[in-house]
Amino acid sequence: MNYIIFDLEWNQPYSNDISFMKRTGMPITGEIIQIGAVKLNENMEIVDTFTMFVKPQFLHHMHKHVKELTGITQRDLSQGVPFKLAYTHFQHWCGSNYMLLSWGADDILMLRENLLLHTMKSIIYEQWADAQMIYSYERFGTTQQYSLANAMKDLGVSSEQLSAHNALHDAIFTAHVCQKLDLPRALMHYDVIRKEAPNPFLYPPGLTFFMYENFQEKKRIVHDRRGRISFCPYCQTRLETTKPERLQGDKYLAIGVCPKHGDFAIQLKVGKYTIKSGETRFYLTKVLSHSTDEISKLYTEKSVINREKERLYFERRQKELLEKGLVKHSESK
């Protein structure tokens, strides 16, 4: 079996523009513009490399930040090939018996999004592993996230005068880190490592996507009827839904139950955009997927954490009001 160490670069829409999601009809966060990969054989030797620019179908103009970070130009994109063709070339290059690895989960999530966007077969559960988690687990016994640069420094991997944020170069760096690890042994026990993953939403993929826009205020968006009420993707039965719990920032999670088809994870995200008049508006995206034990566990943990945060906030607020003499001690109990 070969090990395919891959890296992607992708263009992204500007944060105040939601037309990308409206055109794709999916919660896509970017469009792949470069694929880079290194092939390691069973002896962990580099036997081949792959690189190809991808011509975007939706985001035709480079985001300023992406252009500065990657050095990829508009000319590079114009010389690229459509995603379906690029990915077909990549699959042919990979061969028939291989394991995909990337540094962190961002690349596999972006790849899955773009495969879905182009109605292509997705990556199966057992076909990919997170090299970042393997490194952390093997070196430190945790799944704490470390940058590729830190891992290279830790293991004495040279940059070889190659630049970062180039898909092929980053794949080469990751391959050299993997050569320093006991990769075959780690993959034998990868299910143990995976259970400690900080992101339980790597699998399963989303089933349905909704976007609601033109909210003028942000505060109560996740409790709006359109976000709060959800239906089973299979039988359209209204789901018995829990209270949305904040995960981090403007991301929330609720659990919906269908008597026939089981539990679903309901992921909510609040964002903002600018309308033609220059005013700010807010939108809500909702993605339903099958729930897992890890997702249910995360929801329970966040419920406990959020209730404690609310309790501490209430106590601080009451103390401030007492100090200002706005309430009496009897009223604060």
Coordinates of C-alpha atoms in Angstrom, one line a residue:
M1 CA 0.0 0.0 0.0
N2 CA 1.2 3.5 -0.8
Y3 CA 0.7 6.6 1.4
I4 CA -0.6 9.7 -0.4
I5 CA 0.3 12.8 1.5
F6 CA -1.8 15.6 0.0
D7 CA -2.3 19.3 0.5
L8 CA -4.7 21.8 -1.1
E9 CA -4.9 25.5 -1.7
W10 CA -8.3 27.1 -2.2
N11 CA -9.8 30.4 -3.0
Q12 CA -12.5 31.8 -0.7
P13 CA -15.3 34.4 -0.9
Y14 CA -15.1 37.7 0.9
S15 CA -16.7 37.5 4.3
N16 CA -19.4 40.0 3.5
D17 CA -20.5 38.2 0.3
I18 CA -23.0 35.3 0.5
S19 CA -23.6 35.1 -3.2
F20 CA -21.2 32.1 -3.3
M21 CA -23.3 30.0 -1.1
K22 CA -26.5 31.1 -2.9
R23 CA -25.1 30.1 -6.2
T24 CA -23.8 26.7 -5.1
G25 CA -26.8 26.0 -2.8
M26 CA -24.3 24.4 -0.3
P27 CA -22.4 25.5 2.8
I28 CA -19.1 25.6 0.7
T29 CA -16.4 27.6 2.3
G30 CA -14.0 27.7 -0.6
E31 CA -13.1 26.4 -4.0
I32 CA -9.9 24.3 -4.6
I33 CA -7.4 25.9 -6.9
Q34 CA -4.3 23.7 -6.4
I35 CA -3.7 20.0 -5.6
G36 CA -0.3 18.9 -4.4
A37 CA 0.7 15.4 -3.2
V38 CA 3.6 13.1 -2.4
K39 CA 3.5 9.3 -2.8
L40 CA 5.3 7.2 -0.2
N41 CA 5.8 3.5 -0.7
E42 CA 5.6 0.9 2.1
N43 CA 9.2 1.6 3.0
M44 CA 8.3 5.3 3.5
E45 CA 10.3 6.4 0.5
I46 CA 9.2 9.2 -1.8
V47 CA 8.5 7.6 -5.1
D48 CA 6.5 10.4 -6.9
T49 CA 5.0 13.8 -6.7
F50 CA 1.8 15.4 -8.1
T51 CA 0.8 19.1 -8.6
M52 CA -1.9 20.7 -10.6
F53 CA -3.7 24.0 -10.7
V54 CA -7.5 24.0 -10.8
K55 CA -9.6 26.5 -12.7
P56 CA -12.5 27.6 -10.4
Q57 CA -16.1 27.4 -11.6
F58 CA -17.6 29.9 -9.1
L59 CA -14.9 32.0 -7.5
H60 CA -13.2 33.3 -10.7
H61 CA -11.2 36.1 -9.0
M62 CA -8.5 35.5 -6.4
H63 CA -9.2 36.7 -2.9
K64 CA -6.6 39.3 -2.0
H65 CA -5.5 37.4 1.2
V66 CA -5.3 34.0 -0.6
K67 CA -3.2 35.6 -3.4
E68 CA -0.8 37.1 -0.9
L69 CA -0.5 33.9 1.1
T70 CA -0.1 31.4 -1.8
G71 CA 1.4 33.5 -4.5
I72 CA -1.1 31.9 -6.9
T73 CA -2.0 34.4 -9.6
Q74 CA -5.0 34.9 -11.9
R75 CA -2.8 33.6 -14.8
D76 CA -2.2 30.4 -12.8
L77 CA -5.9 29.9 -12.5
S78 CA -6.6 30.5 -16.1
Q79 CA -4.1 27.8 -17.0
G80 CA -5.6 25.3 -14.6
V81 CA -8.1 22.5 -15.5
P82 CA -11.7 22.1 -14.2
F83 CA -12.0 20.4 -10.9
K84 CA -13.5 17.1 -12.2
L85 CA -10.7 16.7 -14.6
A86 CA -8.0 17.6 -12.1
Y87 CA -9.4 15.2 -9.5
T88 CA -9.6 12.4 -12.1
H89 CA -6.0 12.9 -12.9
F90 CA -5.2 12.9 -9.1
Q91 CA -7.1 9.6 -8.6
H92 CA -5.3 8.0 -11.5
W93 CA -2.0 9.1 -10.1
C94 CA -2.8 7.7 -6.6
G95 CA -3.4 4.2 -8.0
S96 CA -5.6 1.5 -6.6
N97 CA -4.3 0.8 -3.1
Y98 CA -3.5 3.8 -0.9
M99 CA -4.2 5.7 2.2
L100 CA -4.7 9.5 2.1
L101 CA -3.1 11.7 4.8
S102 CA -3.1 15.4 5.3
W103 CA -1.9 17.8 8.0
G104 CA -5.1 18.5 10.0
A105 CA -8.7 18.2 8.9
D106 CA -9.1 21.4 6.9
D107 CA -7.9 19.8 3.6
I108 CA -10.1 16.7 3.8
L109 CA -13.1 18.9 4.7
M110 CA -12.5 21.2 1.7
L111 CA -12.0 18.2 -0.5
R112 CA -15.3 16.6 0.6
E113 CA -17.1 20.0 0.1
N114 CA -15.7 20.3 -3.5
L115 CA -16.5 16.7 -4.3
L116 CA -20.1 17.3 -3.2
L117 CA -20.3 20.5 -5.1
H118 CA -19.3 18.7 -8.3
T119 CA -21.5 15.6 -7.6
M120 CA -18.5 13.3 -7.3
K121 CA -18.1 10.3 -5.0
S122 CA -16.8 11.3 -1.6
I123 CA -13.9 10.0 0.4
I124 CA -14.9 7.0 2.5
Y125 CA -14.4 6.9 6.2
E126 CA -11.4 4.5 6.3
Q127 CA -9.5 6.1 3.4
W128 CA -8.1 9.1 5.2
A129 CA -6.1 9.8 8.3
D130 CA -4.9 13.0 10.0
A131 CA -1.1 13.2 10.1
Q132 CA -1.3 16.0 12.6
M133 CA -3.2 13.9 15.1
I134 CA -0.8 10.9 14.5
Y135 CA 2.2 13.2 15.2
S136 CA 0.7 14.6 18.4
Y137 CA -0.4 11.2 19.7
E138 CA 2.9 9.6 18.9
R139 CA 5.1 12.4 20.2
F140 CA 3.1 13.6 23.2
G141 CA 0.3 11.2 23.8
T142 CA -2.4 13.8 23.0
T143 CA -4.4 15.0 20.0
Q144 CA -3.4 18.7 20.6
Q145 CA -3.0 20.6 17.4
Y146 CA 0.5 21.6 16.4
S147 CA 1.4 23.5 13.3
L148 CA 3.4 21.8 10.5
A149 CA 6.2 24.3 11.1
N150 CA 6.4 23.3 14.8
A151 CA 6.5 19.6 13.9
M152 CA 9.2 20.2 11.3
K153 CA 11.3 22.0 13.9
D154 CA 10.7 19.3 16.5
L155 CA 11.7 16.5 14.2
G156 CA 14.6 18.3 12.5
V157 CA 12.9 18.5 9.1
S158 CA 14.5 21.0 6.8
S159 CA 12.4 23.3 4.6
E160 CA 14.8 22.7 1.7
Q161 CA 14.4 26.3 0.7
L162 CA 10.8 25.5 -0.4
S163 CA 8.1 28.0 0.3
A164 CA 5.1 27.3 2.6
H165 CA 1.5 27.7 1.4
N166 CA 2.2 26.0 -1.9
A167 CA 0.3 22.7 -2.1
L168 CA 3.1 20.6 -3.3
H169 CA 5.7 22.1 -1.0
D170 CA 3.4 21.6 2.1
A171 CA 2.8 18.0 1.0
I172 CA 6.6 17.5 0.8
F173 CA 7.0 18.9 4.3
T174 CA 4.2 16.7 5.7
A175 CA 5.7 13.7 4.0
H176 CA 9.1 14.3 5.6
V177 CA 7.4 14.6 9.0
C178 CA 5.5 11.3 8.3
Q179 CA 8.9 9.6 7.5
K180 CA 10.0 10.4 11.0
L181 CA 6.9 8.7 12.5
D182 CA 5.9 5.0 12.8
L183 CA 3.1 5.5 10.4
P184 CA 2.1 1.9 9.8
R185 CA 1.8 1.2 13.5
A186 CA -0.2 4.4 14.1
L187 CA -2.7 3.5 11.3
M188 CA -3.3 0.1 12.9
H189 CA -4.4 1.9 16.1
Y190 CA -6.0 4.9 14.3
D191 CA -9.5 4.3 15.6
V192 CA -8.2 4.9 19.1
I193 CA -6.6 8.1 18.0
R194 CA -9.7 9.2 16.0
K195 CA -12.0 9.0 19.1
E196 CA -9.9 11.7 20.7
A197 CA -10.3 14.0 17.7
P198 CA -11.1 17.6 18.5
N199 CA -13.6 17.8 15.6
P200 CA -16.4 15.2 15.7
F201 CA -17.9 16.7 12.6
L202 CA -15.4 15.2 10.2
Y203 CA -17.9 12.4 9.7
P204 CA -20.7 11.9 8.7
P205 CA -21.2 14.4 5.9
G206 CA -24.1 16.8 5.7
L207 CA -27.5 15.7 4.4
T208 CA -29.4 18.9 3.9
F209 CA -28.4 22.6 3.9
F210 CA -30.5 25.7 4.4
M211 CA -29.7 29.4 4.4
Y212 CA -31.9 32.2 5.8
E213 CA -30.9 35.8 5.2
N214 CA -31.8 39.4 5.8
F215 CA -31.8 39.4 9.6
Q216 CA -31.3 42.9 11.0
E217 CA -30.2 41.9 14.5
K218 CA -27.9 39.1 15.5
K219 CA -28.8 38.3 19.1
R220 CA -31.7 35.9 18.7
I221 CA -31.1 34.5 15.2
V222 CA -30.5 30.9 16.2
H223 CA -33.8 30.9 18.0
D224 CA -35.7 32.1 14.9
R225 CA -38.5 29.7 13.9
R226 CA -36.7 28.8 10.7
G227 CA -33.6 27.7 12.4
R228 CA -35.3 26.2 15.4
I229 CA -37.7 23.9 13.5
S230 CA -36.2 21.1 11.4
F231 CA -37.5 18.1 9.6
C232 CA -36.1 14.6 8.9
P233 CA -34.2 14.5 5.6
Y234 CA -35.8 11.2 4.8
C235 CA -39.5 11.2 5.8
Q236 CA -40.0 15.0 6.5
T237 CA -41.3 14.3 10.0
R238 CA -40.8 17.3 12.3
L239 CA -37.8 16.6 14.6
E240 CA -38.0 16.8 18.3
T241 CA -35.2 19.3 18.8
T242 CA -33.1 20.3 21.7
K243 CA -32.0 23.8 22.6
P244 CA -29.1 25.1 20.4
E245 CA -25.9 25.2 22.4
R246 CA -23.0 27.5 21.5
L247 CA -19.9 25.5 20.4
Q248 CA -17.7 28.5 19.8
G249 CA -18.0 31.9 18.3
D250 CA -21.2 32.0 16.1
K251 CA -21.5 28.2 15.7
Y252 CA -24.2 26.3 17.5
L253 CA -25.4 22.7 17.8
A254 CA -28.7 21.1 18.5
I255 CA -29.9 17.5 18.3
G256 CA -33.1 16.5 16.5
V257 CA -34.8 13.1 16.9
C258 CA -36.9 11.3 14.3
P259 CA -38.9 8.3 15.7
K260 CA -38.1 6.4 12.5
H261 CA -34.7 7.5 11.4
G262 CA -32.9 8.3 14.6
D263 CA -30.8 11.3 15.8
F264 CA -29.6 14.1 13.6
A265 CA -27.0 16.8 14.4
I266 CA -28.2 20.3 13.5
Q267 CA -25.3 22.7 13.0
L268 CA -26.2 26.4 13.0
K269 CA -23.9 29.2 12.0
V270 CA -24.5 32.9 12.1
G271 CA -22.7 35.2 9.6
K272 CA -22.9 38.7 8.4
Y273 CA -22.9 40.3 4.9
T274 CA -23.3 43.7 3.3
I275 CA -26.3 44.7 1.1
K276 CA -26.1 47.1 -1.8
S277 CA -27.0 50.1 0.4
G278 CA -23.9 49.3 2.5
E279 CA -25.9 48.2 5.5
T280 CA -24.9 45.1 7.5
R281 CA -27.3 42.2 7.5
F282 CA -27.0 38.7 9.2
Y283 CA -27.7 35.3 7.8
L284 CA -28.1 31.8 9.3
T285 CA -27.0 28.5 7.8
K286 CA -28.3 25.1 9.0
V287 CA -26.8 21.8 8.1
L288 CA -28.3 18.5 9.1
S289 CA -26.3 15.3 9.4
H290 CA -26.6 12.0 11.2
S291 CA -25.5 12.3 14.8
T292 CA -22.8 10.2 16.3
D293 CA -21.8 9.2 19.9
E294 CA -19.0 11.8 19.7
I295 CA -21.4 14.6 18.6
S296 CA -23.9 13.7 21.3
K297 CA -21.1 13.8 23.8
L298 CA -20.0 17.2 22.6
Y299 CA -23.6 18.5 22.9
T300 CA -23.8 17.3 26.5
E301 CA -20.4 18.8 27.4
K302 CA -21.3 22.1 25.9
S303 CA -24.7 22.2 27.7
V304 CA -22.9 21.8 31.0
I305 CA -20.3 24.4 30.2
N306 CA -22.8 26.9 28.9
R307 CA -25.1 26.6 31.9
E308 CA -22.1 27.2 34.2
K309 CA -21.1 30.3 32.1
E310 CA -24.6 31.6 32.4
R311 CA -24.6 31.0 36.2
L312 CA -21.3 32.9 36.6
Y313 CA -22.5 35.7 34.4
F314 CA -25.7 36.0 36.5
E315 CA -23.7 36.1 39.7
R316 CA -21.4 38.8 38.3
R317 CA -24.3 40.9 37.1
Q318 CA -26.2 40.6 40.4
K319 CA -23.0 41.7 42.2
E320 CA -22.6 44.7 40.0
L321 CA -26.2 45.7 40.6
L322 CA -25.8 45.3 44.4
E323 CA -22.7 47.4 44.4
K324 CA -24.6 50.2 42.5
G325 CA -27.5 49.9 44.9
L326 CA -30.0 49.0 42.1
V327 CA -31.2 45.9 43.8
K328 CA -31.5 44.8 47.5
H329 CA -30.0 41.6 48.9
S330 CA -33.4 40.0 49.2
E331 CA -34.2 40.7 45.6
S332 CA -30.9 39.1 44.4
K333 CA -31.7 35.7 46.0

